[in-house]
PDB file of C-alpha atoms in Angstrom:
ATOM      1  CA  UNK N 177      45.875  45.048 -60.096  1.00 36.00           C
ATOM      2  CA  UNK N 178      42.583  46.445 -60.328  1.00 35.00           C
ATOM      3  CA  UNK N 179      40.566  48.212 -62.933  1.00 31.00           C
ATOM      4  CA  UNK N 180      37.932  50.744 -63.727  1.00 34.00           C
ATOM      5  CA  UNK N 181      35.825  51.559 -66.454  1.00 30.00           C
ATOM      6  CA  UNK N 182      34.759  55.214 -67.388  1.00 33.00           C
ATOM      7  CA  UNK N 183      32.518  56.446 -70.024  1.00 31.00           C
ATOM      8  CA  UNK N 184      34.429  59.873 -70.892  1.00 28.00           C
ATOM      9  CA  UNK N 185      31.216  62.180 -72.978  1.00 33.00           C
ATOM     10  CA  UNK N 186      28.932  59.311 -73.833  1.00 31.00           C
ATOM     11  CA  UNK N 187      31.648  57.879 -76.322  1.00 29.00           C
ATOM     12  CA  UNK N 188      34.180  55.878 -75.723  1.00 27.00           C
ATOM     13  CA  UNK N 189      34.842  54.173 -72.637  1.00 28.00           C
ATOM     14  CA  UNK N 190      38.645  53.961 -71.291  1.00 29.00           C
ATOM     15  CA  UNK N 191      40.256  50.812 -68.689  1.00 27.00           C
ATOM     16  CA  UNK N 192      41.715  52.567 -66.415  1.00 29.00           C
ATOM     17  CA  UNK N 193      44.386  50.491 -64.396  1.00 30.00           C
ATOM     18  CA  UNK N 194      44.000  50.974 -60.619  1.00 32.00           C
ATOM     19  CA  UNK N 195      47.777  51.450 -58.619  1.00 34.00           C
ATOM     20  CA  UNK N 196      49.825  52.987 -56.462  1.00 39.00           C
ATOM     21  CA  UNK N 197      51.355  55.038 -58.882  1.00 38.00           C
ATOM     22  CA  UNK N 198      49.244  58.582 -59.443  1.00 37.00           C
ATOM     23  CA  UNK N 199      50.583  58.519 -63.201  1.00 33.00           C
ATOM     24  CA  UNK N 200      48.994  55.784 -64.324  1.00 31.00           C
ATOM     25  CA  UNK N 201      45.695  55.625 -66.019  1.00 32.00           C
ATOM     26  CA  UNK N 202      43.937  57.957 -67.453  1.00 28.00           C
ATOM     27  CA  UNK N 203      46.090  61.212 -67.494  1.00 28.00           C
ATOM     28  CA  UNK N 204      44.122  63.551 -69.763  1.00 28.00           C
ATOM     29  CA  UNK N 205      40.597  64.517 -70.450  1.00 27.00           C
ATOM     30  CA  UNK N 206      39.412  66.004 -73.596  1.00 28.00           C
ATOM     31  CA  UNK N 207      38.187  69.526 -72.563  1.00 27.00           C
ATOM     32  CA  UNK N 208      34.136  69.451 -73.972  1.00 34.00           C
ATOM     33  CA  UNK N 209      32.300  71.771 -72.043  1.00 38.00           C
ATOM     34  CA  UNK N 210      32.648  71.653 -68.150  1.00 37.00           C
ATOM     35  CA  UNK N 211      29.181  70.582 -67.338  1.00 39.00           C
ATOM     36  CA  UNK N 212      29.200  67.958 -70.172  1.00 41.00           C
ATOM     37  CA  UNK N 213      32.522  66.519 -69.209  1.00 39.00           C
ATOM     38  CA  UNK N 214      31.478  66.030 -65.847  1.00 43.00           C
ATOM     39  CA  UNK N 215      28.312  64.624 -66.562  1.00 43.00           C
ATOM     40  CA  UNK N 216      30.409  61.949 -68.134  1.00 42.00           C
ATOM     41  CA  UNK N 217      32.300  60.510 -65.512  1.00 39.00           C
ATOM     42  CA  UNK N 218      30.469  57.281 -64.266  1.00 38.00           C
ATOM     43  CA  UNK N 219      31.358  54.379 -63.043  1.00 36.00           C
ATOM     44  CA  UNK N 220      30.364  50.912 -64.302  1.00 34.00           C
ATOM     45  CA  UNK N 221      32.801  48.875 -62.174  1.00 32.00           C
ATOM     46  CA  UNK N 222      33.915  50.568 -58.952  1.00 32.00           C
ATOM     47  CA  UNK N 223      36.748  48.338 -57.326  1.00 33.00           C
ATOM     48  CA  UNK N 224      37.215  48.124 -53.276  1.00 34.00           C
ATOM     49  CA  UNK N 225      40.366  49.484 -52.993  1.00 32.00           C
ATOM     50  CA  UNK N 226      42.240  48.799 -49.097  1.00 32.00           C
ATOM     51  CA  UNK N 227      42.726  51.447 -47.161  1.00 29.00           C
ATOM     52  CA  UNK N 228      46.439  53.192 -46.643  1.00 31.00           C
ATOM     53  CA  UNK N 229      46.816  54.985 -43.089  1.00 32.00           C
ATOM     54  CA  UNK N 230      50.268  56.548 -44.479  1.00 31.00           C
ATOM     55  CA  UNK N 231      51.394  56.769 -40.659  1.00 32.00           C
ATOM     56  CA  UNK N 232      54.771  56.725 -40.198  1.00 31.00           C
ATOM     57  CA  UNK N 233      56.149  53.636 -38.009  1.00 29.00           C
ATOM     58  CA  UNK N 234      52.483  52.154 -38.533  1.00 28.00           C
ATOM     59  CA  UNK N 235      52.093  49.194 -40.799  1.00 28.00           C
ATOM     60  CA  UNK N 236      49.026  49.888 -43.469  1.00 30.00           C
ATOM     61  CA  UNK N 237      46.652  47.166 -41.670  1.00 29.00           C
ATOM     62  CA  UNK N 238      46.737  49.433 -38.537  1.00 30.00           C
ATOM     63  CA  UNK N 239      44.392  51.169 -37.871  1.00 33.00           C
ATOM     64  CA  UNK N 240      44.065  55.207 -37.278  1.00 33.00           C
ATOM     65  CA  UNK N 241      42.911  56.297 -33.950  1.00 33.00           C
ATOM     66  CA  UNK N 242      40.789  59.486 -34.495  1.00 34.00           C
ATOM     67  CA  UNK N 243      37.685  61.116 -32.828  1.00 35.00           C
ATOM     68  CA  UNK N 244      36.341  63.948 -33.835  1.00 43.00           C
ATOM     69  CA  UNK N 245      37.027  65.727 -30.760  1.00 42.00           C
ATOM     70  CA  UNK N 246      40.162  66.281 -29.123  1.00 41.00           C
ATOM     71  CA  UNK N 247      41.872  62.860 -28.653  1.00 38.00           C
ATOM     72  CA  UNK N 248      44.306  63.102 -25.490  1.00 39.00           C
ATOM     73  CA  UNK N 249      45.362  59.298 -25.610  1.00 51.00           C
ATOM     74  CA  UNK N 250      47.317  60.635 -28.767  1.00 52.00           C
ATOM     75  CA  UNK N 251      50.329  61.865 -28.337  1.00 66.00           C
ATOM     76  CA  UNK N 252      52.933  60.504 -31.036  1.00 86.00           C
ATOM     77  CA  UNK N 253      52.889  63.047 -34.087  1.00 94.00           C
ATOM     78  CA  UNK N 254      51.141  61.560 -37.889  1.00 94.00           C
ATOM     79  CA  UNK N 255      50.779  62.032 -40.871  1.00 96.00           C
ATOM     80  CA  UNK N 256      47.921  61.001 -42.877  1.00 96.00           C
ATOM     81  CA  UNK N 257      47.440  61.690 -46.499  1.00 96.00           C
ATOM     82  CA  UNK N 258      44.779  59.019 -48.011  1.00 96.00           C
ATOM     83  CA  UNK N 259      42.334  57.665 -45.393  1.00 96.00           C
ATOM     84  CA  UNK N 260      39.733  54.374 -45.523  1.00 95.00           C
ATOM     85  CA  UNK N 261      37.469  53.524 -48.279  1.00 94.00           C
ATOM     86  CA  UNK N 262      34.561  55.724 -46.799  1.00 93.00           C
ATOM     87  CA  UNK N 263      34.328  58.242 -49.650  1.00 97.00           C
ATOM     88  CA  UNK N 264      36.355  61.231 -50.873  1.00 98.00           C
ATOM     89  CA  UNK N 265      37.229  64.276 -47.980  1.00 98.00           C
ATOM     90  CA  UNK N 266      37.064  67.491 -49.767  1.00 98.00           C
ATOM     91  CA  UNK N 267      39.320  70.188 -47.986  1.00 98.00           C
ATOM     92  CA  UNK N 268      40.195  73.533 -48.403  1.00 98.00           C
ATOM     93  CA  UNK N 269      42.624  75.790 -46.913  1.00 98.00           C
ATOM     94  CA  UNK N 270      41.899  79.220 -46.329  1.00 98.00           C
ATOM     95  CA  UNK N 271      44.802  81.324 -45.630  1.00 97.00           C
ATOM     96  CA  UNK N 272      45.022  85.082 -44.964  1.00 96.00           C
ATOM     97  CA  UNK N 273      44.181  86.075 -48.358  1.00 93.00           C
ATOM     98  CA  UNK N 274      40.705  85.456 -49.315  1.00 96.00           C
ATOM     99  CA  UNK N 275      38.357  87.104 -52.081  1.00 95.00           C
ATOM    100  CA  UNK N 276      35.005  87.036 -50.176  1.00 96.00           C
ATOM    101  CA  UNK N 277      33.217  86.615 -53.538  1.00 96.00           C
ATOM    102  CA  UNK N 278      35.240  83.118 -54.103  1.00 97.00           C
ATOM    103  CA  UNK N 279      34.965  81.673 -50.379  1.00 98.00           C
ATOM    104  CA  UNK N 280      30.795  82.753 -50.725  1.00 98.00           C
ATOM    105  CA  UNK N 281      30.057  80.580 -54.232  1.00 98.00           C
ATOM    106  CA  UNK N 282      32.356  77.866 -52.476  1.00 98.00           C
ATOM    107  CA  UNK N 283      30.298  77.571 -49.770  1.00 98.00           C
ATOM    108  CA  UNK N 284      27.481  77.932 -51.957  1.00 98.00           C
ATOM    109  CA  UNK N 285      28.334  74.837 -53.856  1.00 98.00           C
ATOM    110  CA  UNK N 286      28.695  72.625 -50.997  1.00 98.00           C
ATOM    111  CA  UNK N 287      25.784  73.380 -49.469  1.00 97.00           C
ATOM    112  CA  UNK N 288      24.379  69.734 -48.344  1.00 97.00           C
ATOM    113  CA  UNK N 289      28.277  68.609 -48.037  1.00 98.00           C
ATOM    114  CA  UNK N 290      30.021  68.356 -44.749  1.00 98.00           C
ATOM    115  CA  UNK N 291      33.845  69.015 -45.659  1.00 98.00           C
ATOM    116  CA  UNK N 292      36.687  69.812 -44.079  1.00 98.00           C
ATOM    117  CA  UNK N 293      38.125  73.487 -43.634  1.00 98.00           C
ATOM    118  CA  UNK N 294      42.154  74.277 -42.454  1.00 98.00           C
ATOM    119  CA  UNK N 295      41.594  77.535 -41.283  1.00 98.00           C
ATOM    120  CA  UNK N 296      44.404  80.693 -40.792  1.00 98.00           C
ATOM    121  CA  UNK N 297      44.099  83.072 -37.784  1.00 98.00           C
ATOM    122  CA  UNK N 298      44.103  85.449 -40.229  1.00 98.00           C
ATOM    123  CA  UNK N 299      41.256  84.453 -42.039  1.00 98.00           C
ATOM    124  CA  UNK N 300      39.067  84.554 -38.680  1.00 98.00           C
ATOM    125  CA  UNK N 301      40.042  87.824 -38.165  1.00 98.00           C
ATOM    126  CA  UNK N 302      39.314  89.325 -41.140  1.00 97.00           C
ATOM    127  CA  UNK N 303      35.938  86.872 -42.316  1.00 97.00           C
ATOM    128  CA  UNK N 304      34.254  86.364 -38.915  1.00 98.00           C
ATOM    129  CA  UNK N 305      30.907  86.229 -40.728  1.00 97.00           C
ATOM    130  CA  UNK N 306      32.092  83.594 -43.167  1.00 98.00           C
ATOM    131  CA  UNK N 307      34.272  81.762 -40.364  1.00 98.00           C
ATOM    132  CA  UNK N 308      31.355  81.284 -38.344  1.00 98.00           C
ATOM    133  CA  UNK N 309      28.998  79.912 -41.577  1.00 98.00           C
ATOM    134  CA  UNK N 310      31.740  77.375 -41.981  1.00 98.00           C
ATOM    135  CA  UNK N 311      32.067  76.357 -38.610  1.00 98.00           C
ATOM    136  CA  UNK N 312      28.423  76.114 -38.404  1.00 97.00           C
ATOM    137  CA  UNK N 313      28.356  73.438 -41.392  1.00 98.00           C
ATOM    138  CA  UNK N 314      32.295  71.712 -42.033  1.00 98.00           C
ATOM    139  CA  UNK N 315      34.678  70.346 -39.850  1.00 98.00           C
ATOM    140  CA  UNK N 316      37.713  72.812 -38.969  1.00 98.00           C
ATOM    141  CA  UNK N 317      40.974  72.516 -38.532  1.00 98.00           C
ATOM    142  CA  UNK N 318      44.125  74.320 -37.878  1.00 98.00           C
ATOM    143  CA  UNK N 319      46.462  76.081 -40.722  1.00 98.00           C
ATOM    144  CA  UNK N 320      48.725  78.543 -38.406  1.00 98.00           C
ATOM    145  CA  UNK N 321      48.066  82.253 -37.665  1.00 98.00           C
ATOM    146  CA  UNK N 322      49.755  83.742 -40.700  1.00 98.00           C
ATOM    147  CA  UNK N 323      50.742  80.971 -43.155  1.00 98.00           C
ATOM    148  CA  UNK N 324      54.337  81.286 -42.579  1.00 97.00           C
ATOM    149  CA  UNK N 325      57.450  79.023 -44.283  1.00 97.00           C
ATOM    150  CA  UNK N 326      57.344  76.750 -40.514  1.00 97.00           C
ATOM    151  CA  UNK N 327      60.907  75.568 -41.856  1.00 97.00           C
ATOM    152  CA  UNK N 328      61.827  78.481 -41.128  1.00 97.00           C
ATOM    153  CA  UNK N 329      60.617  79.192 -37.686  1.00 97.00           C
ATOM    154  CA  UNK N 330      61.945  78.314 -34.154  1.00 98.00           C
ATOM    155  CA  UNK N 331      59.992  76.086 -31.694  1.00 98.00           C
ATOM    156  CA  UNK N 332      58.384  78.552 -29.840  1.00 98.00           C
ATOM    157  CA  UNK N 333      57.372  80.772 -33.104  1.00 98.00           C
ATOM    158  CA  UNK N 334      55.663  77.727 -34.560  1.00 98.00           C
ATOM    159  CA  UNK N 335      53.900  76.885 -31.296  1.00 98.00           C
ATOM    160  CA  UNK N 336      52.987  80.604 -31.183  1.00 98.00           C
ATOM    161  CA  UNK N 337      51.270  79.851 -34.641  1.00 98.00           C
ATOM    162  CA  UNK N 338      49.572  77.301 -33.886  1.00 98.00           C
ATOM    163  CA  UNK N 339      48.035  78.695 -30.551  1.00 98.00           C
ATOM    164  CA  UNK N 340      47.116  81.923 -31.764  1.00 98.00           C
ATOM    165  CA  UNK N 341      45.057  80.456 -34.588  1.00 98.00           C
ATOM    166  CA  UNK N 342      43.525  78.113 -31.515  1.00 98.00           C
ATOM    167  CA  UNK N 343      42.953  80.562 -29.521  1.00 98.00           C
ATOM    168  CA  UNK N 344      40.393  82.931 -32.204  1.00 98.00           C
ATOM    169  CA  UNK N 345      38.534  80.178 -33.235  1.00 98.00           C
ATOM    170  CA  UNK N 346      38.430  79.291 -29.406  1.00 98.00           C
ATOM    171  CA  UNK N 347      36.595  82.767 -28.865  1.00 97.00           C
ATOM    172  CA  UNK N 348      33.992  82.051 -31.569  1.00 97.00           C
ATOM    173  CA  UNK N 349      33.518  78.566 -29.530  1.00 97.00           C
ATOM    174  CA  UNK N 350      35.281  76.411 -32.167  1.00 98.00           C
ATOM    175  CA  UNK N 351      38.068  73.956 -31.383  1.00 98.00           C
ATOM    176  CA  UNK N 352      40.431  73.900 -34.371  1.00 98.00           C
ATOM    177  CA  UNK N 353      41.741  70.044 -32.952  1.00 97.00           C
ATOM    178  CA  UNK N 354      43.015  67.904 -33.124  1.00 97.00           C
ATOM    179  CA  UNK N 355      44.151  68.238 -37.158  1.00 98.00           C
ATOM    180  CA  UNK N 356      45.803  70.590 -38.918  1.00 98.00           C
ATOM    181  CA  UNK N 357      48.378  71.225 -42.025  1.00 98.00           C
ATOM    182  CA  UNK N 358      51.374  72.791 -42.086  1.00 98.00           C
ATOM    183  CA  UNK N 359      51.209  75.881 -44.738  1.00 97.00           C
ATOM    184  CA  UNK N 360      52.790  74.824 -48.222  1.00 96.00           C
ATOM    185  CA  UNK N 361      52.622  71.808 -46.688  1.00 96.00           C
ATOM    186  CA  UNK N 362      55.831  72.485 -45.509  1.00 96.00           C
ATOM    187  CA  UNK N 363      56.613  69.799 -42.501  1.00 96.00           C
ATOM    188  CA  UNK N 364      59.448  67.272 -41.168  1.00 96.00           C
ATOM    189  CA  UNK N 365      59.469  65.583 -37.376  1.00 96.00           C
ATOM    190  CA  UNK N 366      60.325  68.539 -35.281  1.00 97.00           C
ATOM    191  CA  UNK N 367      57.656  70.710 -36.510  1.00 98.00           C
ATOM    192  CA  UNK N 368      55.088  67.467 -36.472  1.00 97.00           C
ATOM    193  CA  UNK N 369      56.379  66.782 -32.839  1.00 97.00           C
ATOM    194  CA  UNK N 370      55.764  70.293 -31.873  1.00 97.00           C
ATOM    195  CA  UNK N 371      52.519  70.609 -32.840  1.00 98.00           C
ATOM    196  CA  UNK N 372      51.426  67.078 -31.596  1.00 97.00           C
ATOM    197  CA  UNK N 373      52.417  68.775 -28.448  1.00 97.00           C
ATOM    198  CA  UNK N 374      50.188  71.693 -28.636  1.00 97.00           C
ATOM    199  CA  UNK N 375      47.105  69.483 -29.212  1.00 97.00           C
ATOM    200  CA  UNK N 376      47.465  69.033 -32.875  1.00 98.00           C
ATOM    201  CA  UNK N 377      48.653  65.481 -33.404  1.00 97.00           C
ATOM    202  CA  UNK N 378      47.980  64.373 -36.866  1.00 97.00           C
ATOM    203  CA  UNK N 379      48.882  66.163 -39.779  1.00 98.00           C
ATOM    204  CA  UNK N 380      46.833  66.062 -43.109  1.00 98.00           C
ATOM    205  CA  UNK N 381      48.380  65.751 -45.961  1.00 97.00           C
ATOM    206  CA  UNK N 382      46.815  65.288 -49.070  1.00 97.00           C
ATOM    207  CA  UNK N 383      46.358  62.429 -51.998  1.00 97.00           C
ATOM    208  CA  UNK N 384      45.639  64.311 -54.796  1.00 96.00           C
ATOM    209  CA  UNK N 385      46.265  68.302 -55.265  1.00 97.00           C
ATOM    210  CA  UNK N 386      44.017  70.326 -57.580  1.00 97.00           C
ATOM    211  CA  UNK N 387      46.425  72.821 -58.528  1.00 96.00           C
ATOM    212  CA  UNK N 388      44.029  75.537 -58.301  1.00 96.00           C
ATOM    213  CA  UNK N 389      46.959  77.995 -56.384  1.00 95.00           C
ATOM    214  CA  UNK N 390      48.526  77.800 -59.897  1.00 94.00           C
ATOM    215  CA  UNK N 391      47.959  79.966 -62.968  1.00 93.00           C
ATOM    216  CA  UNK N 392      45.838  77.004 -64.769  1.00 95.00           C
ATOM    217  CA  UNK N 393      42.313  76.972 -66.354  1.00 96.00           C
ATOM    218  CA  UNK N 394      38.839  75.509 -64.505  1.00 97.00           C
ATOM    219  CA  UNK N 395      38.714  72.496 -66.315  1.00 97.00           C
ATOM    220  CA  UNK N 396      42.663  71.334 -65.423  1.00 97.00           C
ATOM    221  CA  UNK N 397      41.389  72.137 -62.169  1.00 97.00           C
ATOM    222  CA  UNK N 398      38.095  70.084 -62.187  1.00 97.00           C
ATOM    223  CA  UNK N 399      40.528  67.010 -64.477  1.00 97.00           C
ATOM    224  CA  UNK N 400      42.956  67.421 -61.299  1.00 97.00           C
ATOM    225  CA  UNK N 401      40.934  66.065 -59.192  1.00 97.00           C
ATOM    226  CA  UNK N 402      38.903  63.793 -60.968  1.00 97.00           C
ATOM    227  CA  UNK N 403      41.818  61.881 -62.706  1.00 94.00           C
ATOM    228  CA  UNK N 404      41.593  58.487 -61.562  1.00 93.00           C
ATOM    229  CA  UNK N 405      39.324  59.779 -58.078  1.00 96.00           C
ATOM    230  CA  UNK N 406      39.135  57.037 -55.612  1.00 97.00           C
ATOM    231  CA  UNK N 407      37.862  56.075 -52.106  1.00 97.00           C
ATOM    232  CA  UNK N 408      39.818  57.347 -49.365  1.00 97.00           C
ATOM    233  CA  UNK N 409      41.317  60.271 -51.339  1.00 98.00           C
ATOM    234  CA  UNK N 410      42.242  63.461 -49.487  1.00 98.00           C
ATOM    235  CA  UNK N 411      41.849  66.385 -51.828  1.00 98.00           C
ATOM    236  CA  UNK N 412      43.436  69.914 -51.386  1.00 98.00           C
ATOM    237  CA  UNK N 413      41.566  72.624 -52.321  1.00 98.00           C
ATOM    238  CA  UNK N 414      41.959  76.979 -52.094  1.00 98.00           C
ATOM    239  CA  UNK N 415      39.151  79.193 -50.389  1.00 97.00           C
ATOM    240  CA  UNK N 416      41.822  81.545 -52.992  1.00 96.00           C
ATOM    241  CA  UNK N 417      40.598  79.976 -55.899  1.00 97.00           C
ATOM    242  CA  UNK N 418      38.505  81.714 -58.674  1.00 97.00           C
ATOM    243  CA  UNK N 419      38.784  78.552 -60.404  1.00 97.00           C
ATOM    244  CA  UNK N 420      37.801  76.384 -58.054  1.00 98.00           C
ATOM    245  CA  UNK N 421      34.992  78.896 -57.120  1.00 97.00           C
ATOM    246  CA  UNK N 422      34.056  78.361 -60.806  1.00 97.00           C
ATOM    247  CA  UNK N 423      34.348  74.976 -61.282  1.00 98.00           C
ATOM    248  CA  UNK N 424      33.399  72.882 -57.791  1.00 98.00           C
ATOM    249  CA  UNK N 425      29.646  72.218 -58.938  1.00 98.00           C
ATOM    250  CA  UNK N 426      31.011  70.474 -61.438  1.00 98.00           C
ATOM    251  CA  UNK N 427      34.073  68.516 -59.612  1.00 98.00           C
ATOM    252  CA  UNK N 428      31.160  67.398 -57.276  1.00 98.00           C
ATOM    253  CA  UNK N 429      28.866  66.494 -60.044  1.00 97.00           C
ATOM    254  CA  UNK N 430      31.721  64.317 -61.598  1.00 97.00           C
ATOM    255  CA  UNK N 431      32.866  62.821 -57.874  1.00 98.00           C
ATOM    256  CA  UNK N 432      29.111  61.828 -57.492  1.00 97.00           C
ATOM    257  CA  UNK N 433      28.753  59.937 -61.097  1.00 97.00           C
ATOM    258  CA  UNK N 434      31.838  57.956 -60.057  1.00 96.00           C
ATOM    259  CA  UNK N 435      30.077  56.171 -57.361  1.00 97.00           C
ATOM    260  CA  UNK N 436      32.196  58.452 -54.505  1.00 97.00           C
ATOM    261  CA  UNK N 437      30.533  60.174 -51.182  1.00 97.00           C
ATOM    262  CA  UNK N 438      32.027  63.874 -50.449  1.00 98.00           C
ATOM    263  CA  UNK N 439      32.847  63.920 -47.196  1.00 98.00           C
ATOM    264  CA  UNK N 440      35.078  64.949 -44.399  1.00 98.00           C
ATOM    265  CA  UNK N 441      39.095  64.143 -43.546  1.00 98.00           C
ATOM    266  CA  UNK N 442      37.726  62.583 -40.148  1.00 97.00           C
ATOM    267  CA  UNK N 443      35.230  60.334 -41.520  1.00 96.00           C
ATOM    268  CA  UNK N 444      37.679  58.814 -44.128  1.00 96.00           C
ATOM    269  CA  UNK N 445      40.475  58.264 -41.517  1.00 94.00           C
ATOM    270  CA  UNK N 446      37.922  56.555 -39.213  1.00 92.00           C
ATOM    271  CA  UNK N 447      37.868  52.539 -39.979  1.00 88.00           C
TER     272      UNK N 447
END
C-alpha cells in the first residue's frame, strides 16, 4: 500500500491511500476558485507506482511492444488503458462535432505539450486547418469515419470506418497508426481483431475519464482528472468540450504541481 500527501489550498494536507481501486482516496475537492485550487495540488511524497500493461493474455511484468510508427511485427489485437510510469498521456477525441472556438483555446493551452489526438474522418473533413495544426504538434490516432455504435456494425462496415478515416489523414500525409479507440469506447474481440487487421492493433482505452461529454461544471471536470492523478494514467478528454476548453490551463497547472509530465499515449506505453 502506498501513500501520498497533498496540500489541498494551502490548508490542510490529506493521506491519500494509493490502490487499485479508483474510489479510494481522496474523492472530493472543495470547489475555491479554479486557479487557486489548482495551484494547490502538490506533491510532497510522490510514490513509484509499477506499471500495468492491461493487455489481455499478457501478464503485467510484460512488456508492451510499441513504436511510434506503424509496427508490422504486431499482429494480435490489445488493449491498453494505463501505460508505464513515464508521466500522464493527455488525449482527446475529436469526433464529427466540433465547436472551432473550443478545439482553438484547447490547442491553445497545450501549446509546449505533445499529446495525443483520436481523430474522426469527419473532423478532417470539416477542420482541415485545425487537423493539420494538430498533426503538426500531437500524436494522432484513429477514432472511425463517423463515430458510429461499432457494436452495431458488420465486419466490413467497421473496416470501412476505419479505412476511410486512414485514408484522409493519409492525403494530408498523416498516418493515423497504429492506435486508435473505438467511439463510446464501445469494443469486444471481433471488433479489436478487425481492426488489428487493418493496421490498427492496439486499442486505447483510458484510466481515468473527465466527464467533460456530460452536463457537469469546469471544476468537476478539472477534480475528474486530478483525483488521485498518477504516473502512467491515460486520460480521456473532448475537442467537444466547453468545459474542458475552459478549464485545461488549470488541469495542467494542477498535473504539473503533482510532480507528473503531460505527455503522449505512446511514450507512457513505451518501457
Amino acid at each position: 500500500m502506498q501513500f501520498r500527501k497533498l496540500a489541498i489550498c494551502g490548508a490542510t494536507v490529506l493521506t491519500i491511500v494509493l490502490s487499485g481501486d479508483e474510489s479510494s482516496g481522496l474523492s472530493t475537492i472543495s470547489y475555491a476558485p479554479i486557479r487557486e485550487v489548482a495551484n494547490s495540488y502538490t506533491a510532497t511524497n510522490l510514490p513509484e507506482m509499477p506499471y500495468r500493461s492491461f493487455v489481455p493474455g499478457v501478464a503485467k511484468e510484460a512488456p508492451l511492444v510499441y513504436s511510434p510508427e506503424p509496427a508490422p511485427e504486431i499482429h494480435e489485437p490489445r488493449e491498453i488503458s494505463r501505460g508505464y510510469p513515464n508521466g500522464v498521456a493527455l488525449t482527446f477525441d475529436c469526433g464529427p462535432w466540433v465547436e472551432r472556438s473550443y478545439i482553438e483555446r484547447i490547442l491553445s493551452a497545450l501549446e509546449g505539450y505533445r499529446v495525443t489526438f483520436f481523430v474522426t474522418g469527419i473532423f478532417i473533413e470539416k477542420h482541415p486547418d485545425i487537423f493539420k495544426r494538430i498533426a503538426e504538434n500531437h500524436d494522432l490516432a484513429n477514432h472511425s469515419y463517423s463515430h458510429p455504435h461499432l457494436l452495431n456494425l458488420s465486419d466490413e462496415e467497421i473496416r470501412n470506418e476505419l479505412r476511410k478515416a486512414g485514408e484522409i489523414s493519409s492525403s494530408f500525409g498523416y498516418s493515423l497508426k497504429p492506435l486508435w479507440r473505438a467511439p463510446f469506447g464501445e469494443r469486444n474481440d471481433r471488433i479489436r481483431e478487425i481492426a488489428a487487421e487493418e493496421g490498427y492493433p492496439v486499442h486505447v482505452f483510458w484510466t481515468r475519464d473527465s466527464g467533460d461529454w456530460r452536463d457537469i461544471s469546469p471544476e468537476e471536470v478539472m477534480n475528474n482528472v486530478l483525483r488521485n492523478a498518477d504516473n502512467g494514467y491515460i486520460i480521456v478528454q473532448h475537442c467537444n468540450s466547453w468545459q474542458t476548453a475552459e478549464v485545461l490551463p488549470d488541469i495542467i497547472t494542477g498535473l504539473e504541481n503533482i510532480g507528473l509530465e503531460i505527455t503522449t499515449v505512446s511514450r507512457v506505453i513505451t518501457p
